[in-house]
Short mmCIF file of N, CA and C in Angstrom, two decimals:
data_model
loop_
_atom_site.label_atom_id
_atom_site.label_comp_id
_atom_site.label_asym_id
_atom_site.label_seq_id
_atom_site.Cartn_x
_atom_site.Cartn_y
_atom_site.Cartn_z
N MET I 1 103.27 101.99 214.34
CA MET I 1 102.49 100.90 213.76
C MET I 1 102.31 99.82 214.83
N THR I 2 101.10 99.37 214.99
CA THR I 2 100.84 98.33 215.99
C THR I 2 101.30 96.97 215.48
N GLU I 3 101.46 96.05 216.42
CA GLU I 3 101.86 94.68 216.07
C GLU I 3 100.84 94.07 215.10
N GLN I 4 99.56 94.31 215.35
CA GLN I 4 98.51 93.75 214.48
C GLN I 4 98.64 94.32 213.06
N ASN I 5 98.93 95.60 212.92
CA ASN I 5 99.10 96.19 211.59
C ASN I 5 100.30 95.60 210.87
N ARG I 6 101.40 95.39 211.62
CA ARG I 6 102.59 94.78 211.01
C ARG I 6 102.28 93.37 210.53
N GLU I 7 101.55 92.59 211.34
CA GLU I 7 101.18 91.24 210.93
C GLU I 7 100.26 91.28 209.72
N GLY I 8 99.31 92.20 209.71
CA GLY I 8 98.42 92.35 208.56
C GLY I 8 99.19 92.70 207.30
N ASP I 9 100.15 93.61 207.42
CA ASP I 9 100.98 93.98 206.27
C ASP I 9 101.80 92.78 205.79
N LEU I 10 102.32 92.00 206.73
CA LEU I 10 103.12 90.83 206.38
C LEU I 10 102.27 89.81 205.62
N PHE I 11 101.07 89.52 206.12
CA PHE I 11 100.20 88.56 205.44
C PHE I 11 99.76 89.08 204.08
N PHE I 12 99.45 90.35 203.98
CA PHE I 12 99.08 90.94 202.69
C PHE I 12 100.23 90.80 201.69
N THR I 13 101.45 91.11 202.13
CA THR I 13 102.62 90.99 201.27
C THR I 13 102.82 89.54 200.85
N LEU I 14 102.64 88.62 201.77
CA LEU I 14 102.78 87.19 201.48
C LEU I 14 101.80 86.76 200.40
N VAL I 15 100.53 87.11 200.56
CA VAL I 15 99.49 86.73 199.59
C VAL I 15 99.73 87.41 198.24
N GLU I 16 100.06 88.68 198.26
CA GLU I 16 100.26 89.41 197.01
C GLU I 16 101.48 88.92 196.23
N SER I 17 102.49 88.39 196.91
CA SER I 17 103.70 87.96 196.21
C SER I 17 103.75 86.45 196.00
N ALA I 18 102.73 85.73 196.41
CA ALA I 18 102.71 84.26 196.27
C ALA I 18 102.69 83.85 194.80
N SER I 19 103.35 82.75 194.51
CA SER I 19 103.31 82.19 193.16
C SER I 19 102.25 81.09 193.11
N GLN I 20 101.13 81.38 193.71
CA GLN I 20 99.94 80.53 193.71
C GLN I 20 98.74 81.46 193.62
N SER I 21 97.73 81.02 192.90
CA SER I 21 96.51 81.81 192.79
C SER I 21 95.78 81.77 194.13
N ILE I 22 95.49 82.94 194.67
CA ILE I 22 94.74 83.06 195.92
C ILE I 22 93.64 84.08 195.67
N PHE I 23 92.39 83.67 195.95
CA PHE I 23 91.28 84.59 195.73
C PHE I 23 90.15 84.32 196.71
N VAL I 24 89.29 85.31 196.85
CA VAL I 24 88.08 85.18 197.67
C VAL I 24 86.90 85.24 196.72
N ALA I 25 85.98 84.26 196.86
CA ALA I 25 84.76 84.22 196.05
C ALA I 25 83.56 84.44 196.96
N GLN I 26 82.66 85.26 196.49
CA GLN I 26 81.44 85.56 197.25
C GLN I 26 80.32 85.84 196.26
N ASP I 27 79.19 85.20 196.47
CA ASP I 27 78.02 85.40 195.60
C ASP I 27 78.35 85.18 194.13
N GLY I 28 79.22 84.20 193.84
CA GLY I 28 79.54 83.87 192.46
C GLY I 28 80.56 84.76 191.79
N ASN I 29 81.11 85.70 192.53
CA ASN I 29 82.10 86.63 191.96
C ASN I 29 83.40 86.58 192.74
N LEU I 30 84.46 87.00 192.08
CA LEU I 30 85.72 87.18 192.76
C LEU I 30 85.70 88.56 193.39
N VAL I 31 85.91 88.62 194.69
CA VAL I 31 85.90 89.92 195.37
C VAL I 31 87.31 90.34 195.79
N TYR I 32 88.23 89.41 195.74
CA TYR I 32 89.65 89.70 195.95
C TYR I 32 90.45 88.66 195.17
N LEU I 33 91.54 89.09 194.56
CA LEU I 33 92.45 88.14 193.93
C LEU I 33 93.86 88.71 193.98
N ASN I 34 94.82 87.79 194.11
CA ASN I 34 96.21 88.24 194.10
C ASN I 34 96.70 88.31 192.65
N PRO I 35 97.84 88.94 192.40
CA PRO I 35 98.33 89.09 191.03
C PRO I 35 98.53 87.77 190.29
N PHE I 36 98.91 86.70 191.00
CA PHE I 36 99.15 85.43 190.32
C PHE I 36 97.87 84.86 189.72
N THR I 37 96.72 85.15 190.32
CA THR I 37 95.45 84.68 189.77
C THR I 37 95.26 85.23 188.36
N SER I 38 95.53 86.50 188.20
CA SER I 38 95.42 87.14 186.89
C SER I 38 96.41 86.52 185.91
N LYS I 39 97.61 86.28 186.37
CA LYS I 39 98.63 85.67 185.52
C LYS I 39 98.22 84.26 185.09
N LEU I 40 97.66 83.49 186.00
CA LEU I 40 97.27 82.10 185.71
C LEU I 40 96.15 82.05 184.67
N ILE I 41 95.12 82.86 184.84
CA ILE I 41 93.94 82.79 183.97
C ILE I 41 94.09 83.67 182.73
N GLY I 42 95.01 84.63 182.78
CA GLY I 42 95.31 85.43 181.60
C GLY I 42 94.50 86.70 181.44
N TYR I 43 93.61 86.97 182.37
CA TYR I 43 92.78 88.18 182.30
C TYR I 43 93.30 89.20 183.30
N PRO I 44 93.18 90.50 182.98
CA PRO I 44 93.54 91.51 183.97
C PRO I 44 92.56 91.45 185.15
N PRO I 45 92.98 91.89 186.32
CA PRO I 45 92.14 91.80 187.51
C PRO I 45 90.76 92.41 187.35
N ASP I 46 90.66 93.56 186.70
CA ASP I 46 89.35 94.20 186.58
C ASP I 46 88.37 93.35 185.76
N GLU I 47 88.86 92.63 184.74
CA GLU I 47 87.99 91.74 183.96
C GLU I 47 87.58 90.52 184.78
N LEU I 48 88.52 89.99 185.56
CA LEU I 48 88.20 88.83 186.40
C LEU I 48 87.12 89.18 187.43
N MET I 49 87.21 90.36 187.98
CA MET I 49 86.27 90.75 189.03
C MET I 49 84.94 91.26 188.47
N ALA I 50 84.90 91.58 187.18
CA ALA I 50 83.68 92.12 186.58
C ALA I 50 82.75 91.03 186.06
N ARG I 51 83.28 89.82 185.91
CA ARG I 51 82.47 88.72 185.38
C ARG I 51 82.27 87.65 186.45
N PRO I 52 81.17 86.89 186.37
CA PRO I 52 80.98 85.80 187.34
C PRO I 52 82.13 84.79 187.21
N PHE I 53 82.52 84.22 188.33
CA PHE I 53 83.62 83.26 188.32
C PHE I 53 83.33 82.09 187.38
N LEU I 54 82.08 81.68 187.26
CA LEU I 54 81.73 80.57 186.37
C LEU I 54 82.10 80.84 184.92
N ALA I 55 82.22 82.09 184.54
CA ALA I 55 82.58 82.43 183.17
C ALA I 55 83.96 81.90 182.79
N PHE I 56 84.79 81.60 183.78
CA PHE I 56 86.14 81.14 183.53
C PHE I 56 86.28 79.62 183.72
N ILE I 57 85.20 78.96 184.09
CA ILE I 57 85.22 77.52 184.36
C ILE I 57 84.67 76.78 183.15
N HIS I 58 85.31 75.68 182.80
CA HIS I 58 84.87 74.86 181.68
C HIS I 58 83.40 74.48 181.89
N PRO I 59 82.57 74.59 180.84
CA PRO I 59 81.13 74.29 180.99
C PRO I 59 80.82 72.93 181.61
N ASP I 60 81.63 71.92 181.30
CA ASP I 60 81.39 70.58 181.86
C ASP I 60 81.65 70.50 183.36
N ASP I 61 82.33 71.47 183.93
CA ASP I 61 82.67 71.45 185.35
C ASP I 61 81.85 72.44 186.18
N GLN I 62 81.07 73.28 185.53
CA GLN I 62 80.36 74.34 186.25
C GLN I 62 79.37 73.83 187.29
N ALA I 63 78.58 72.81 186.95
CA ALA I 63 77.58 72.30 187.91
C ALA I 63 78.27 71.76 189.16
N MET I 64 79.38 71.06 188.99
CA MET I 64 80.12 70.53 190.13
C MET I 64 80.65 71.67 191.01
N ILE I 65 81.16 72.71 190.39
CA ILE I 65 81.71 73.84 191.15
C ILE I 65 80.60 74.52 191.94
N ILE I 66 79.46 74.77 191.32
CA ILE I 66 78.33 75.39 192.02
C ILE I 66 77.90 74.51 193.19
N ASP I 67 77.73 73.22 192.94
CA ASP I 67 77.29 72.30 193.98
C ASP I 67 78.24 72.30 195.17
N ARG I 68 79.52 72.17 194.91
CA ARG I 68 80.48 72.12 196.02
C ARG I 68 80.58 73.44 196.75
N HIS I 69 80.50 74.53 196.03
CA HIS I 69 80.56 75.84 196.67
C HIS I 69 79.38 76.02 197.62
N MET I 70 78.17 75.71 197.14
CA MET I 70 76.97 75.89 197.96
C MET I 70 76.98 74.94 199.16
N ARG I 71 77.39 73.70 198.95
CA ARG I 71 77.45 72.74 200.06
C ARG I 71 78.49 73.15 201.09
N ARG I 72 79.61 73.69 200.62
CA ARG I 72 80.65 74.15 201.55
C ARG I 72 80.13 75.32 202.38
N LEU I 73 79.44 76.26 201.75
CA LEU I 73 78.89 77.40 202.49
C LEU I 73 77.84 76.98 203.51
N LYS I 74 77.14 75.86 203.24
CA LYS I 74 76.14 75.35 204.18
C LYS I 74 76.79 74.59 205.33
N GLY I 75 78.12 74.43 205.28
CA GLY I 75 78.82 73.78 206.37
C GLY I 75 79.08 72.29 206.18
N GLU I 76 78.77 71.75 205.01
CA GLU I 76 79.03 70.33 204.77
C GLU I 76 80.52 70.07 204.77
N ASP I 77 80.88 68.90 205.25
CA ASP I 77 82.28 68.49 205.29
C ASP I 77 82.64 67.88 203.94
N LEU I 78 83.35 68.63 203.13
CA LEU I 78 83.76 68.19 201.81
C LEU I 78 85.27 68.17 201.72
N PRO I 79 85.81 67.36 200.81
CA PRO I 79 87.26 67.45 200.60
C PRO I 79 87.62 68.87 200.20
N GLN I 80 88.69 69.38 200.77
CA GLN I 80 89.07 70.76 200.47
C GLN I 80 89.58 70.91 199.05
N GLY I 81 90.28 69.92 198.54
CA GLY I 81 90.87 70.04 197.22
C GLY I 81 90.20 69.16 196.19
N TYR I 82 90.05 69.69 194.97
CA TYR I 82 89.52 68.90 193.87
C TYR I 82 89.90 69.57 192.56
N PRO I 83 90.04 68.74 191.50
CA PRO I 83 90.44 69.29 190.20
C PRO I 83 89.24 69.69 189.34
N PHE I 84 89.48 70.64 188.46
CA PHE I 84 88.51 71.02 187.44
C PHE I 84 89.27 71.81 186.37
N ARG I 85 88.57 72.19 185.33
CA ARG I 85 89.19 72.91 184.22
C ARG I 85 88.73 74.36 184.18
N ILE I 86 89.68 75.23 183.85
CA ILE I 86 89.36 76.63 183.61
C ILE I 86 89.73 76.97 182.17
N ILE I 87 89.14 78.02 181.68
CA ILE I 87 89.41 78.46 180.32
C ILE I 87 90.28 79.71 180.39
N HIS I 88 91.48 79.60 179.87
CA HIS I 88 92.42 80.72 179.83
C HIS I 88 91.94 81.75 178.82
N ARG I 89 92.37 82.96 178.98
CA ARG I 89 91.97 84.03 178.06
C ARG I 89 92.30 83.68 176.61
N ASN I 90 93.40 82.93 176.39
CA ASN I 90 93.80 82.56 175.02
C ASN I 90 92.97 81.41 174.47
N GLY I 91 91.98 80.92 175.24
CA GLY I 91 91.12 79.83 174.80
C GLY I 91 91.59 78.46 175.23
N GLY I 92 92.81 78.38 175.74
CA GLY I 92 93.34 77.10 176.19
C GLY I 92 92.65 76.61 177.46
N ILE I 93 92.70 75.32 177.65
CA ILE I 93 92.10 74.70 178.83
C ILE I 93 93.21 74.35 179.82
N LEU I 94 93.05 74.79 181.05
CA LEU I 94 94.00 74.46 182.12
C LEU I 94 93.30 73.59 183.14
N TRP I 95 93.98 72.54 183.56
CA TRP I 95 93.51 71.77 184.71
C TRP I 95 94.08 72.45 185.95
N VAL I 96 93.22 72.68 186.92
CA VAL I 96 93.63 73.30 188.17
C VAL I 96 93.11 72.46 189.33
N GLU I 97 93.75 72.62 190.46
CA GLU I 97 93.24 72.00 191.68
C GLU I 97 92.92 73.11 192.66
N LEU I 98 91.69 73.09 193.14
CA LEU I 98 91.21 74.10 194.06
C LEU I 98 91.26 73.58 195.48
N ASN I 99 91.73 74.41 196.38
CA ASN I 99 91.67 74.13 197.81
C ASN I 99 90.91 75.30 198.40
N ALA I 100 89.73 75.02 198.96
CA ALA I 100 88.85 76.10 199.43
C ALA I 100 88.45 75.90 200.88
N THR I 101 88.23 77.01 201.55
CA THR I 101 87.74 76.98 202.92
C THR I 101 86.76 78.14 203.11
N VAL I 102 85.79 77.94 203.96
CA VAL I 102 84.79 78.98 204.22
C VAL I 102 85.40 80.06 205.10
N THR I 103 85.06 81.30 204.79
CA THR I 103 85.52 82.44 205.56
C THR I 103 84.43 83.52 205.51
N GLU I 104 84.75 84.68 205.97
CA GLU I 104 83.86 85.82 205.83
C GLU I 104 84.60 86.91 205.08
N TRP I 105 83.87 87.64 204.28
CA TRP I 105 84.42 88.80 203.58
C TRP I 105 83.44 89.93 203.80
N LYS I 106 83.91 90.95 204.48
CA LYS I 106 83.07 92.11 204.80
C LYS I 106 81.77 91.69 205.49
N GLY I 107 81.91 90.74 206.44
CA GLY I 107 80.79 90.33 207.27
C GLY I 107 79.83 89.33 206.66
N ARG I 108 80.15 88.81 205.47
CA ARG I 108 79.25 87.86 204.81
C ARG I 108 80.02 86.60 204.42
N PRO I 109 79.33 85.44 204.31
CA PRO I 109 80.01 84.20 203.94
C PRO I 109 80.69 84.29 202.58
N ALA I 110 81.85 83.68 202.52
CA ALA I 110 82.64 83.65 201.29
C ALA I 110 83.56 82.44 201.37
N THR I 111 84.31 82.20 200.31
CA THR I 111 85.32 81.15 200.36
C THR I 111 86.68 81.75 200.04
N LEU I 112 87.68 81.29 200.78
CA LEU I 112 89.08 81.61 200.51
C LEU I 112 89.61 80.44 199.69
N ASN I 113 90.17 80.74 198.53
CA ASN I 113 90.54 79.70 197.57
C ASN I 113 92.00 79.80 197.16
N PHE I 114 92.61 78.63 197.03
CA PHE I 114 93.97 78.50 196.54
C PHE I 114 93.89 77.62 195.30
N LEU I 115 94.47 78.08 194.21
CA LEU I 115 94.35 77.39 192.93
C LEU I 115 95.73 77.08 192.39
N ASP I 116 95.96 75.81 192.07
CA ASP I 116 97.24 75.38 191.50
C ASP I 116 97.03 74.85 190.09
N ASP I 117 97.92 75.19 189.17
CA ASP I 117 97.88 74.67 187.81
C ASP I 117 98.44 73.25 187.84
N ILE I 118 97.60 72.27 187.49
CA ILE I 118 98.03 70.87 187.47
C ILE I 118 97.97 70.30 186.05
N THR I 119 97.97 71.18 185.05
CA THR I 119 97.86 70.75 183.65
C THR I 119 98.97 69.79 183.28
N ALA I 120 100.21 70.10 183.60
CA ALA I 120 101.34 69.23 183.25
C ALA I 120 101.20 67.88 183.94
N ARG I 121 100.79 67.88 185.20
CA ARG I 121 100.61 66.62 185.93
C ARG I 121 99.51 65.79 185.29
N ARG I 122 98.39 66.41 184.91
CA ARG I 122 97.29 65.67 184.26
C ARG I 122 97.75 65.08 182.93
N ARG I 123 98.52 65.84 182.17
CA ARG I 123 99.03 65.31 180.89
C ARG I 123 99.92 64.11 181.12
N MET I 124 100.79 64.20 182.12
CA MET I 124 101.69 63.10 182.43
C MET I 124 100.90 61.87 182.89
N GLU I 125 99.89 62.07 183.73
CA GLU I 125 99.07 60.95 184.19
C GLU I 125 98.35 60.29 183.02
N GLU I 126 97.85 61.10 182.10
CA GLU I 126 97.16 60.55 180.92
C GLU I 126 98.13 59.76 180.05
N GLU I 127 99.33 60.28 179.86
CA GLU I 127 100.33 59.57 179.08
C GLU I 127 100.70 58.23 179.74
N LEU I 128 100.83 58.25 181.06
CA LEU I 128 101.12 57.00 181.77
C LEU I 128 99.98 56.00 181.62
N ARG I 129 98.74 56.47 181.67
CA ARG I 129 97.59 55.58 181.45
C ARG I 129 97.61 54.96 180.06
N ARG I 130 97.91 55.80 179.06
CA ARG I 130 97.98 55.27 177.68
C ARG I 130 99.09 54.24 177.54
N GLU I 131 100.24 54.52 178.14
CA GLU I 131 101.36 53.57 178.08
C GLU I 131 101.01 52.25 178.78
N ARG I 132 100.36 52.36 179.94
CA ARG I 132 99.95 51.16 180.67
C ARG I 132 98.94 50.35 179.85
N ASP I 133 97.97 51.05 179.26
CA ASP I 133 96.97 50.35 178.45
C ASP I 133 97.61 49.69 177.24
N ARG I 134 98.55 50.36 176.62
CA ARG I 134 99.25 49.78 175.46
C ARG I 134 100.04 48.55 175.89
N ALA I 135 100.72 48.63 177.03
CA ALA I 135 101.49 47.48 177.52
C ALA I 135 100.55 46.31 177.82
N HIS I 136 99.41 46.59 178.44
CA HIS I 136 98.43 45.52 178.73
C HIS I 136 97.95 44.86 177.44
N LYS I 137 97.70 45.69 176.43
CA LYS I 137 97.23 45.18 175.15
C LYS I 137 98.26 44.24 174.54
N TYR I 138 99.54 44.66 174.54
CA TYR I 138 100.58 43.81 173.94
C TYR I 138 100.78 42.53 174.73
N LEU I 139 100.71 42.61 176.04
CA LEU I 139 100.83 41.40 176.86
C LEU I 139 99.68 40.45 176.58
N TYR I 140 98.48 40.99 176.43
CA TYR I 140 97.30 40.17 176.14
C TYR I 140 97.45 39.51 174.77
N LEU I 141 97.85 40.30 173.77
CA LEU I 141 98.01 39.77 172.42
C LEU I 141 99.11 38.72 172.35
N ALA I 142 100.13 38.87 173.20
CA ALA I 142 101.24 37.91 173.23
C ALA I 142 100.89 36.66 174.03
N GLY I 143 99.73 36.70 174.69
CA GLY I 143 99.34 35.54 175.49
C GLY I 143 100.10 35.43 176.80
N VAL I 144 100.63 36.53 177.27
CA VAL I 144 101.41 36.54 178.51
C VAL I 144 100.48 36.92 179.66
N ILE I 145 100.61 36.18 180.74
CA ILE I 145 99.87 36.53 181.95
C ILE I 145 100.81 37.32 182.84
N PHE I 146 100.35 38.48 183.26
CA PHE I 146 101.17 39.38 184.07
C PHE I 146 100.35 39.83 185.26
N VAL I 147 100.93 39.68 186.43
CA VAL I 147 100.24 40.10 187.65
C VAL I 147 101.18 41.00 188.43
N ALA I 148 100.65 42.11 188.90
CA ALA I 148 101.43 43.02 189.74
C ALA I 148 100.86 42.96 191.15
N ILE I 149 101.74 42.87 192.12
CA ILE I 149 101.32 42.80 193.52
C ILE I 149 102.05 43.91 194.26
N ASN I 150 101.28 44.71 194.99
CA ASN I 150 101.88 45.80 195.75
C ASN I 150 102.49 45.26 197.05
N PRO I 151 103.20 46.09 197.81
CA PRO I 151 103.84 45.63 199.05
C PRO I 151 102.88 45.06 200.08
N LYS I 152 101.58 45.38 199.97
CA LYS I 152 100.60 44.84 200.91
C LYS I 152 100.10 43.46 200.49
N GLY I 153 100.60 42.98 199.33
CA GLY I 153 100.17 41.69 198.84
C GLY I 153 98.89 41.73 198.03
N GLU I 154 98.48 42.92 197.62
CA GLU I 154 97.25 43.08 196.86
C GLU I 154 97.56 43.08 195.36
N VAL I 155 96.75 42.40 194.58
CA VAL I 155 96.91 42.41 193.14
C VAL I 155 96.45 43.77 192.61
N THR I 156 97.31 44.42 191.86
CA THR I 156 97.00 45.77 191.38
C THR I 156 96.84 45.83 189.88
N LEU I 157 96.95 44.73 189.19
CA LEU I 157 96.85 44.74 187.73
C LEU I 157 96.02 43.58 187.27
#
């Protein structure tokens, strides 16, 4: 076995055993996905690869996903990571964060994508926002003036 084959086997093993969704998208379809992608979205690999990737994205986020994918393929400098919602096989909504980069798959443009489930983080952020808003409301109703200043001396509240 050549050194290059051993390295290829090592990277394949790494991707296949990762506890992060890793997939390649090309022409609106998934052309490669690791086992964790199937576990995250809840569909078996053959179903994921048989349907357009947009079928798994929340309808409110589809236009943004198409726009960013097309702009990235055209070479525009975009943030690599951004959040959106996917629809799990059980009908539940998951917040995910995508990190994508342009690559080639079988000689044609594609994107290599890493997907992380951030649903718990989004729920926690929303709960913190509600708590902050409730605290602001009570302070306002109590007639208390409250100012928060960060270490840079900037008013943050």
